[in-house]
Short mmCIF file of C-alpha atoms in Angstrom, two decimals:
data_model
loop_
_atom_site.label_atom_id
_atom_site.label_comp_id
_atom_site.label_asym_id
_atom_site.label_seq_id
_atom_site.Cartn_x
_atom_site.Cartn_y
_atom_site.Cartn_z
CA UNK A 1 106.15 88.62 118.50
CA UNK A 2 108.36 85.69 117.46
CA UNK A 3 106.67 84.54 114.29
CA UNK A 4 108.11 86.04 111.08
CA UNK A 5 106.08 88.47 108.94
CA UNK A 6 105.92 87.55 105.28
CA UNK A 7 105.84 90.44 102.83
CA UNK A 8 106.24 90.16 99.11
CA UNK A 9 106.77 92.46 96.08
CA UNK A 10 104.14 92.14 93.34
CA UNK A 11 105.52 94.81 91.00
CA UNK A 12 108.70 97.04 90.72
CA UNK A 13 107.32 99.42 88.17
CA UNK A 14 104.04 100.42 86.62
CA UNK A 15 104.34 97.99 83.68
CA UNK A 16 105.72 95.10 85.51
CA UNK A 17 104.56 91.46 84.82
CA UNK A 18 101.42 90.20 86.63
CA UNK A 19 101.96 86.42 86.56
CA UNK A 20 104.74 86.44 89.20
CA UNK A 21 102.53 88.59 91.52
CA UNK A 22 99.72 86.09 91.09
CA UNK A 23 102.00 83.31 92.12
CA UNK A 24 102.93 85.29 95.24
CA UNK A 25 99.36 85.81 96.08
CA UNK A 26 98.45 82.09 95.62
CA UNK A 27 101.48 80.39 97.07
CA UNK A 28 103.47 83.01 99.01
CA UNK A 29 101.60 82.62 102.34
CA UNK A 30 101.95 86.38 102.63
CA UNK A 31 100.76 88.74 105.27
CA UNK A 32 101.10 91.70 102.84
CA UNK A 33 101.57 91.97 99.06
CA UNK A 34 103.13 95.30 98.04
CA UNK A 35 102.91 96.73 94.43
CA UNK A 36 105.38 99.56 93.97
CA UNK A 37 104.45 101.21 90.64
CA UNK A 38 105.66 104.84 90.56
CA UNK A 39 108.73 106.09 88.87
CA UNK A 40 109.87 109.81 88.88
CA UNK A 41 107.63 111.08 86.16
CA UNK A 42 104.75 108.67 86.55
CA UNK A 43 102.49 110.96 88.56
CA UNK A 44 103.07 113.87 86.17
CA UNK A 45 101.98 111.69 83.25
CA UNK A 46 99.06 110.42 85.35
CA UNK A 47 98.13 114.04 86.23
CA UNK A 48 97.98 114.89 82.48
CA UNK A 49 95.64 111.93 81.93
CA UNK A 50 93.46 112.94 84.86
CA UNK A 51 93.07 116.44 83.29
CA UNK A 52 91.67 114.94 80.14
CA UNK A 53 89.73 112.20 81.92
CA UNK A 54 88.84 113.18 85.49
CA UNK A 55 87.90 109.48 86.33
CA UNK A 56 91.52 108.31 85.36
CA UNK A 57 94.94 109.22 86.56
CA UNK A 58 95.74 105.94 88.41
CA UNK A 59 97.81 102.97 87.32
CA UNK A 60 96.55 101.60 84.06
CA UNK A 61 97.06 98.04 85.19
CA UNK A 62 95.20 98.42 88.50
CA UNK A 63 92.13 96.52 87.38
CA UNK A 64 94.04 93.71 85.68
CA UNK A 65 96.29 93.30 88.76
CA UNK A 66 93.31 93.21 91.17
CA UNK A 67 91.57 90.67 88.96
CA UNK A 68 94.65 88.44 89.19
CA UNK A 69 95.44 88.65 92.94
CA UNK A 70 92.36 89.98 94.88
CA UNK A 71 90.58 86.60 95.19
CA UNK A 72 93.62 84.77 96.41
CA UNK A 73 94.63 87.62 98.76
CA UNK A 74 91.16 87.65 100.35
CA UNK A 75 91.15 83.92 100.65
CA UNK A 76 94.56 83.81 102.40
CA UNK A 77 94.21 86.97 104.49
CA UNK A 78 96.79 88.84 102.61
CA UNK A 79 96.53 92.66 102.61
CA UNK A 80 97.49 94.64 99.51
CA UNK A 81 99.49 97.91 99.82
CA UNK A 82 100.15 99.92 96.71
CA UNK A 83 101.02 103.34 95.23
CA UNK A 84 98.92 102.56 92.23
CA UNK A 85 96.66 105.36 93.11
CA UNK A 86 99.18 107.71 91.42
CA UNK A 87 97.48 111.09 90.63
CA UNK A 88 94.03 109.88 91.61
CA UNK A 89 94.06 107.66 94.70
CA UNK A 90 90.42 108.16 95.58
CA UNK A 91 89.21 107.05 92.15
CA UNK A 92 91.57 104.07 92.21
CA UNK A 93 89.83 102.90 95.39
CA UNK A 94 86.47 102.98 93.62
CA UNK A 95 87.98 101.04 90.75
CA UNK A 96 89.15 98.24 93.19
CA UNK A 97 85.54 98.01 94.57
CA UNK A 98 84.25 97.80 90.97
CA UNK A 99 86.59 94.93 90.23
CA UNK A 100 85.61 93.22 93.53
CA UNK A 101 81.93 93.51 92.60
CA UNK A 102 82.65 92.14 89.13
CA UNK A 103 84.36 89.13 90.68
CA UNK A 104 81.57 88.56 93.07
CA UNK A 105 83.68 89.35 96.10
CA UNK A 106 81.80 90.78 99.09
CA UNK A 107 82.96 92.69 102.19
CA UNK A 108 85.90 94.28 100.43
CA UNK A 109 87.16 97.53 101.93
CA UNK A 110 89.73 99.94 100.52
CA UNK A 111 91.65 102.60 102.53
CA UNK A 112 92.89 105.46 100.44
CA UNK A 113 95.76 107.63 101.57
CA UNK A 114 95.82 111.16 100.15
CA UNK A 115 97.78 114.31 100.91
CA UNK A 116 101.02 113.95 98.83
CA UNK A 117 99.86 116.52 96.22
CA UNK A 118 101.41 119.89 97.37
CA UNK A 119 101.27 121.76 93.98
CA UNK A 120 98.92 124.49 95.22
CA UNK A 121 100.94 125.07 98.47
CA UNK A 122 104.21 125.15 96.47
CA UNK A 123 102.86 127.65 94.01
CA UNK A 124 101.54 129.89 96.91
CA UNK A 125 104.57 129.67 99.38
CA UNK A 126 107.41 127.86 97.66
CA UNK A 127 108.42 129.62 94.45
CA UNK A 128 111.54 130.91 96.08
CA UNK A 129 112.76 127.46 97.05
CA UNK A 130 115.90 126.17 95.29
CA UNK A 131 115.66 123.17 93.02
CA UNK A 132 117.87 120.19 93.93
CA UNK A 133 120.86 119.76 91.62
CA UNK A 134 120.22 123.15 90.07
CA UNK A 135 120.92 126.92 90.65
CA UNK A 136 117.32 127.74 89.65
CA UNK A 137 114.31 128.11 91.93
CA UNK A 138 110.76 126.69 91.60
CA UNK A 139 109.75 130.03 90.00
CA UNK A 140 111.69 129.15 86.96
CA UNK A 141 109.27 126.29 86.29
CA UNK A 142 106.09 128.06 87.45
CA UNK A 143 104.28 128.37 84.10
CA UNK A 144 105.25 124.85 83.07
CA UNK A 145 104.42 122.84 86.28
CA UNK A 146 102.26 119.83 86.00
CA UNK A 147 102.48 118.26 89.38
CA UNK A 148 104.24 118.44 92.77
CA UNK A 149 104.04 115.42 94.97
CA UNK A 150 105.77 114.85 98.25
CA UNK A 151 107.42 111.51 99.13
CA UNK A 152 105.25 110.58 102.15
CA UNK A 153 106.61 108.18 104.75
CA UNK A 154 105.30 105.10 106.62
CA UNK A 155 103.56 107.46 109.09
CA UNK A 156 101.09 108.31 106.38
CA UNK A 157 100.18 104.70 105.79
CA UNK A 158 99.84 103.59 109.44
CA UNK A 159 96.34 105.06 109.95
CA UNK A 160 95.18 103.09 106.91
CA UNK A 161 96.83 99.88 108.19
CA UNK A 162 94.88 100.46 111.54
CA UNK A 163 91.61 100.05 109.71
CA UNK A 164 90.12 96.70 108.63
CA UNK A 165 90.60 97.49 104.94
CA UNK A 166 92.04 94.69 102.90
CA UNK A 167 93.53 96.94 100.30
CA UNK A 168 95.49 100.23 100.97
CA UNK A 169 96.11 102.59 98.08
CA UNK A 170 98.09 105.81 97.93
CA UNK A 171 99.84 108.17 95.59
CA UNK A 172 103.46 109.28 96.09
CA UNK A 173 105.03 107.47 99.02
CA UNK A 174 108.84 106.64 99.36
CA UNK A 175 109.24 103.22 97.86
CA UNK A 176 110.73 101.51 100.94
CA UNK A 177 108.00 103.05 103.10
CA UNK A 178 105.34 100.79 101.38
CA UNK A 179 107.15 97.89 103.09
CA UNK A 180 108.18 99.68 106.27
CA UNK A 181 104.63 100.68 107.24
CA UNK A 182 103.28 97.17 107.48
CA UNK A 183 106.31 96.04 109.53
CA UNK A 184 105.85 98.98 111.94
CA UNK A 185 102.19 98.18 112.23
CA UNK A 186 102.71 94.45 112.74
CA UNK A 187 105.63 94.65 115.19
CA UNK A 188 104.65 97.79 116.94
CA UNK A 189 107.83 99.62 116.12
CA UNK A 190 107.87 103.24 117.38
CA UNK A 191 108.47 106.13 115.02
CA UNK A 192 111.75 106.91 116.66
CA UNK A 193 113.23 103.36 116.82
CA UNK A 194 115.79 104.39 114.40
CA UNK A 195 117.69 101.07 114.31
CA UNK A 196 114.62 99.00 113.55
CA UNK A 197 113.27 101.61 111.07
CA UNK A 198 116.68 101.48 109.27
CA UNK A 199 116.41 97.71 109.07
CA UNK A 200 112.84 98.01 107.75
CA UNK A 201 114.08 100.35 105.06
CA UNK A 202 116.73 97.78 104.02
CA UNK A 203 113.93 95.21 103.62
CA UNK A 204 111.91 97.57 101.54
CA UNK A 205 114.88 98.65 99.45
CA UNK A 206 115.84 94.97 98.65
CA UNK A 207 112.25 94.09 97.66
CA UNK A 208 111.06 97.30 95.97
CA UNK A 209 112.20 96.47 92.41
CA UNK A 210 110.55 92.98 92.49
CA UNK A 211 112.27 90.79 89.90
CA UNK A 212 115.58 92.64 89.91
CA UNK A 213 116.69 90.84 93.17
CA UNK A 214 115.56 87.35 91.90
CA UNK A 215 117.75 87.57 88.78
CA UNK A 216 116.02 89.94 86.45
CA UNK A 217 118.52 92.69 85.21
CA UNK A 218 121.23 90.69 87.04
CA UNK A 219 121.33 88.03 84.32
CA UNK A 220 124.47 88.08 82.01
CA UNK A 221 124.88 84.84 79.98
CA UNK A 222 128.09 82.94 80.62
CA UNK A 223 129.06 85.33 83.38
CA UNK A 224 126.08 85.59 85.64
CA UNK A 225 123.65 82.76 84.60
CA UNK A 226 120.11 82.72 86.09
CA UNK A 227 118.02 79.58 85.89
CA UNK A 228 114.55 79.53 84.23
CA UNK A 229 114.60 83.27 83.70
CA UNK A 230 111.44 83.08 81.54
CA UNK A 231 109.45 82.15 84.57
CA UNK A 232 111.12 84.62 87.02
CA UNK A 233 109.57 84.65 90.34
CA UNK A 234 109.19 87.90 92.47
CA UNK A 235 110.78 88.07 96.00
CA UNK A 236 109.30 87.89 99.47
CA UNK A 237 110.85 88.49 102.80
CA UNK A 238 110.39 86.62 106.14
CA UNK A 239 110.99 89.41 108.62
CA UNK A 240 111.60 88.99 112.33
CA UNK A 241 110.72 91.49 115.15
CA UNK A 242 114.22 92.88 115.24
CA UNK A 243 113.99 93.75 111.56
CA UNK A 244 116.39 91.02 110.29
CA UNK A 245 115.03 89.27 107.27
CA UNK A 246 115.44 86.25 104.93
CA UNK A 247 114.99 87.23 101.30
CA UNK A 248 113.57 84.38 99.17
CA UNK A 249 110.91 83.53 96.54
CA UNK A 250 108.06 81.08 95.98
CA UNK A 251 109.32 77.51 95.67
CA UNK A 252 109.48 76.29 92.08
CA UNK A 253 109.55 79.77 90.47
CA UNK A 254 112.29 80.76 88.05
CA UNK A 255 115.30 82.95 88.87
CA UNK A 256 117.40 82.83 91.97
CA UNK A 257 118.08 84.65 95.20
CA UNK A 258 121.79 84.74 96.04
CA UNK A 259 124.15 86.88 97.90
CA UNK A 260 125.22 88.34 94.49
CA UNK A 261 121.65 89.28 93.43
CA UNK A 262 120.98 90.83 96.76
CA UNK A 263 124.38 92.81 96.75
CA UNK A 264 123.43 94.37 93.35
CA UNK A 265 120.01 95.37 94.56
CA UNK A 266 121.46 96.66 97.87
CA UNK A 267 123.68 99.09 95.93
CA UNK A 268 120.95 100.15 93.47
CA UNK A 269 120.24 103.87 93.54
CA UNK A 270 122.28 104.36 96.76
CA UNK A 271 124.33 107.49 96.74
CA UNK A 272 125.73 107.24 100.29
CA UNK A 273 125.22 103.86 101.92
CA UNK A 274 125.74 105.31 105.40
CA UNK A 275 123.15 108.06 104.84
CA UNK A 276 120.19 106.88 102.80
CA UNK A 277 117.71 109.67 103.32
CA UNK A 278 114.08 108.54 103.66
CA UNK A 279 111.12 110.45 105.11
CA UNK A 280 110.96 108.02 108.14
CA UNK A 281 114.64 107.75 108.94
CA UNK A 282 118.21 108.27 107.62
CA UNK A 283 119.11 104.63 107.00
CA UNK A 284 122.61 103.36 107.51
CA UNK A 285 123.45 100.32 105.18
CA UNK A 286 127.24 100.60 105.75
CA UNK A 287 127.33 97.54 108.12
CA UNK A 288 124.81 95.35 106.35
CA UNK A 289 125.54 91.73 106.07
CA UNK A 290 124.17 89.37 103.52
CA UNK A 291 124.73 85.64 104.25
CA UNK A 292 123.40 82.50 102.55
CA UNK A 293 120.64 80.59 104.36
CA UNK A 294 120.02 77.67 102.01
CA UNK A 295 118.98 77.53 98.35
CA UNK A 296 117.24 80.86 97.24
CA UNK A 297 117.47 82.24 100.78
CA UNK A 298 119.65 85.08 101.83
CA UNK A 299 119.72 86.61 105.35
CA UNK A 300 119.93 90.40 105.45
CA UNK A 301 120.79 92.26 108.68
CA UNK A 302 123.06 94.97 110.14
CA UNK A 303 121.22 98.11 108.95
CA UNK A 304 120.58 100.96 111.43
CA UNK A 305 119.42 104.51 111.27
CA UNK A 306 119.47 108.04 112.55
CA UNK A 307 116.63 110.64 112.99
CA UNK A 308 114.53 111.51 110.03
CA UNK A 309 115.19 114.70 107.94
CA UNK A 310 113.16 117.83 108.75
CA UNK A 311 112.05 118.16 105.19
CA UNK A 312 110.33 116.08 102.60
CA UNK A 313 111.45 115.68 99.02
CA UNK A 314 108.98 116.75 96.35
CA UNK A 315 109.11 115.65 92.77
CA UNK A 316 108.03 118.29 90.22
CA UNK A 317 106.59 117.28 86.86
CA UNK A 318 106.81 119.98 84.20
CA UNK A 319 106.41 120.53 80.43
CA UNK A 320 109.74 120.62 78.63
CA UNK A 321 108.95 120.86 74.95
CA UNK A 322 108.64 118.08 72.41
CA UNK A 323 110.73 115.44 70.79
CA UNK A 324 110.40 114.64 67.02
CA UNK A 325 111.85 111.43 66.15
CA UNK A 326 112.31 109.36 62.94
CA UNK A 327 113.95 106.07 62.07
CA UNK A 328 114.99 104.36 58.85
CA UNK A 329 116.64 100.97 58.21
CA UNK A 330 119.47 100.25 55.75
CA UNK A 331 120.66 96.66 54.97
CA UNK A 332 123.08 94.82 52.76
CA UNK A 333 126.36 95.94 51.24
CA UNK A 334 127.24 99.64 51.87
CA UNK A 335 124.57 99.97 54.47
CA UNK A 336 126.78 101.96 56.92
CA UNK A 337 127.82 104.37 54.13
CA UNK A 338 124.19 104.89 53.08
CA UNK A 339 123.05 105.38 56.71
CA UNK A 340 125.76 107.95 57.29
CA UNK A 341 124.78 109.86 54.19
CA UNK A 342 121.19 109.81 55.32
CA UNK A 343 122.21 111.37 58.67
CA UNK A 344 124.17 114.09 56.81
CA UNK A 345 121.17 114.82 54.61
CA UNK A 346 118.77 115.12 57.43
CA UNK A 347 121.26 117.38 59.43
CA UNK A 348 121.60 119.74 56.46
CA UNK A 349 117.81 119.83 55.78
CA UNK A 350 117.15 120.62 59.51
CA UNK A 351 119.85 123.34 59.34
CA UNK A 352 118.21 124.91 56.20
CA UNK A 353 114.80 124.84 58.00
CA UNK A 354 116.13 126.84 60.90
CA UNK A 355 116.23 123.91 63.30
CA UNK A 356 119.93 123.28 63.21
CA UNK A 357 120.50 124.90 66.63
CA UNK A 358 118.24 122.55 68.56
CA UNK A 359 119.39 119.72 70.74
CA UNK A 360 119.78 116.82 68.34
CA UNK A 361 120.69 113.19 68.60
CA UNK A 362 121.80 111.50 65.33
CA UNK A 363 122.96 107.88 65.35
CA UNK A 364 123.21 104.60 63.59
CA UNK A 365 121.75 101.96 65.99
CA UNK A 366 124.24 99.11 66.06
CA UNK A 367 127.16 101.37 65.34
CA UNK A 368 127.27 104.36 67.68
CA UNK A 369 123.96 104.78 69.51
CA UNK A 370 125.40 103.61 72.87
CA UNK A 371 129.11 104.24 72.33
CA UNK A 372 129.28 107.50 70.33
CA UNK A 373 132.94 107.16 69.24
CA UNK A 374 132.74 103.50 68.29
CA UNK A 375 134.86 102.28 65.46
CA UNK A 376 133.38 99.90 62.87
CA UNK A 377 135.75 96.88 62.66
CA UNK A 378 133.55 95.13 60.09
CA UNK A 379 130.65 95.91 57.86
CA UNK A 380 127.39 94.83 59.61
CA UNK A 381 124.48 93.33 57.75
CA UNK A 382 122.22 96.21 58.68
CA UNK A 383 121.99 99.52 60.60
CA UNK A 384 119.08 101.65 61.67
CA UNK A 385 119.21 105.32 61.51
CA UNK A 386 117.66 107.41 64.31
CA UNK A 387 117.24 111.12 64.52
CA UNK A 388 115.65 112.77 67.57
CA UNK A 389 115.41 116.55 68.19
CA UNK A 390 114.01 118.38 71.18
CA UNK A 391 111.85 121.24 70.03
CA UNK A 392 109.86 124.08 71.58
CA UNK A 393 106.66 123.36 69.55
CA UNK A 394 104.78 120.29 68.41
CA UNK A 395 104.87 121.62 64.83
CA UNK A 396 108.72 121.66 64.75
CA UNK A 397 108.85 118.12 66.24
CA UNK A 398 106.50 116.91 63.42
CA UNK A 399 108.82 118.58 60.90
CA UNK A 400 111.82 116.62 62.18
CA UNK A 401 109.97 113.31 61.97
CA UNK A 402 108.72 114.06 58.53
CA UNK A 403 112.21 114.82 57.28
CA UNK A 404 113.40 111.34 58.24
CA UNK A 405 110.41 109.64 56.66
CA UNK A 406 111.08 111.65 53.51
CA UNK A 407 114.37 109.71 53.12
CA UNK A 408 112.24 107.01 51.42
CA UNK A 409 112.39 108.95 48.14
CA UNK A 410 114.72 111.77 49.00
CA UNK A 411 117.70 109.90 50.29
CA UNK A 412 120.13 107.09 49.76
CA UNK A 413 118.96 103.88 48.15
CA UNK A 414 117.04 101.08 49.80
CA UNK A 415 115.94 102.64 53.03
CA UNK A 416 112.95 100.88 54.60
CA UNK A 417 110.86 100.35 57.60
CA UNK A 418 110.51 104.01 58.51
CA UNK A 419 108.84 105.01 61.67
CA UNK A 420 108.19 108.48 63.08
CA UNK A 421 106.82 109.93 66.38
CA UNK A 422 106.12 113.20 68.12
CA UNK A 423 105.79 113.27 71.89
CA UNK A 424 105.59 115.82 74.63
CA UNK A 425 108.49 115.84 77.04
CA UNK A 426 107.43 115.62 80.73
CA UNK A 427 110.52 116.30 82.77
CA UNK A 428 111.26 115.87 86.48
CA UNK A 429 112.93 118.10 89.10
CA UNK A 430 112.98 117.96 92.87
CA UNK A 431 112.74 120.40 95.76
CA UNK A 432 112.75 120.07 99.61
CA UNK A 433 109.75 121.43 101.46
CA UNK A 434 108.74 121.73 105.07
CA UNK A 435 107.32 118.49 106.39
CA UNK A 436 104.02 120.10 107.43
CA UNK A 437 103.14 121.01 103.87
CA UNK A 438 101.98 117.41 103.36
CA UNK A 439 98.83 116.60 105.25
CA UNK A 440 97.99 112.93 104.74
CA UNK A 441 94.52 111.70 105.46
CA UNK A 442 92.77 108.40 104.99
CA UNK A 443 89.33 107.62 103.39
CA UNK A 444 87.80 104.18 103.90
CA UNK A 445 85.63 102.89 100.98
CA UNK A 446 83.42 99.87 100.96
#
């Protein structure tokens, strides 16, 4: 095929903005619109939600996103691919059909990809497996495990793309694979064409964080200025059959696509550019070239690849205690001294309560919250005290939060604007498992 394949990024994380995705759907002339919405702990949090509400556990913005883009995507023949299924892909498919019916859209089909949840198999056969970046095994987390989801590859999505469904939803899939699968399907790339697969991973990696590559996060006033950042547009790629691509955005949208923005995104979360491990291929970005191709257009090519790993990475979500947090503001003359005294009071009171041995973070925001050893060269107009303690129980966390709030009448003068919170800690770990443990399958709804 000689015509380019147009694929866009409608989200780079679960809470991303919807207006730029709507602009892509309406004006991007896309073949596929991808929503990448899962961070490391997202599925574990979604799994907790599903336990409390069995009909939930998918992306909370799914309905709102579909309301915004589904009519335009259907009108323009643009397919939607997304991991917004999170911990409950099948129910997310039914939710899309509900939205379609609400909008008066007929003939909508949704292909749901399942099979990334390997928690049961892991607990049966994998407790001996070593955790990545740790000397412990899965058994050390057994009684605290919430979820275990394998990063599936493009091969899991291909059967869904071979249906006539306009919307493809899944749970955990490697981020670049959401983009690679439509390219493989459209161009007919084989599963062992390592060079083209590596190039497809490059396209996916450049697009997966949406607004980051069009100037979001890149912007630094006076050093790296980005035009019309308030109306930041999301990116799309014009991909050729050999995998080379032009990264661009919708004409008239804010932000910018430059070699610099693309370079920053290329290096994002890459440990070894020559060996970027993915479930479909070990991508090699070491020879990638980014060259200008006109205003807001950058050509990306030169990626290659090697045979895929024998194992799949699995993210584990597990309970890791609670965090009790409290904040208090101090302003005016002597605010730093009063804030420091307040911190000392809270430390002593937690020590007296038998909580002094716990992992604690005490700081004055604006003074030392990001740079712990910062020296104050001048007296600021205000500071904000923050105390956060990781505890084993919810009751202990509440005790921490209460001690900070009590500074109102039991601490230095003129504290105000107190806030307090208690939240459960859901942590993430990773393990490598045999590839055959994940058994993807597709269900078509409609």
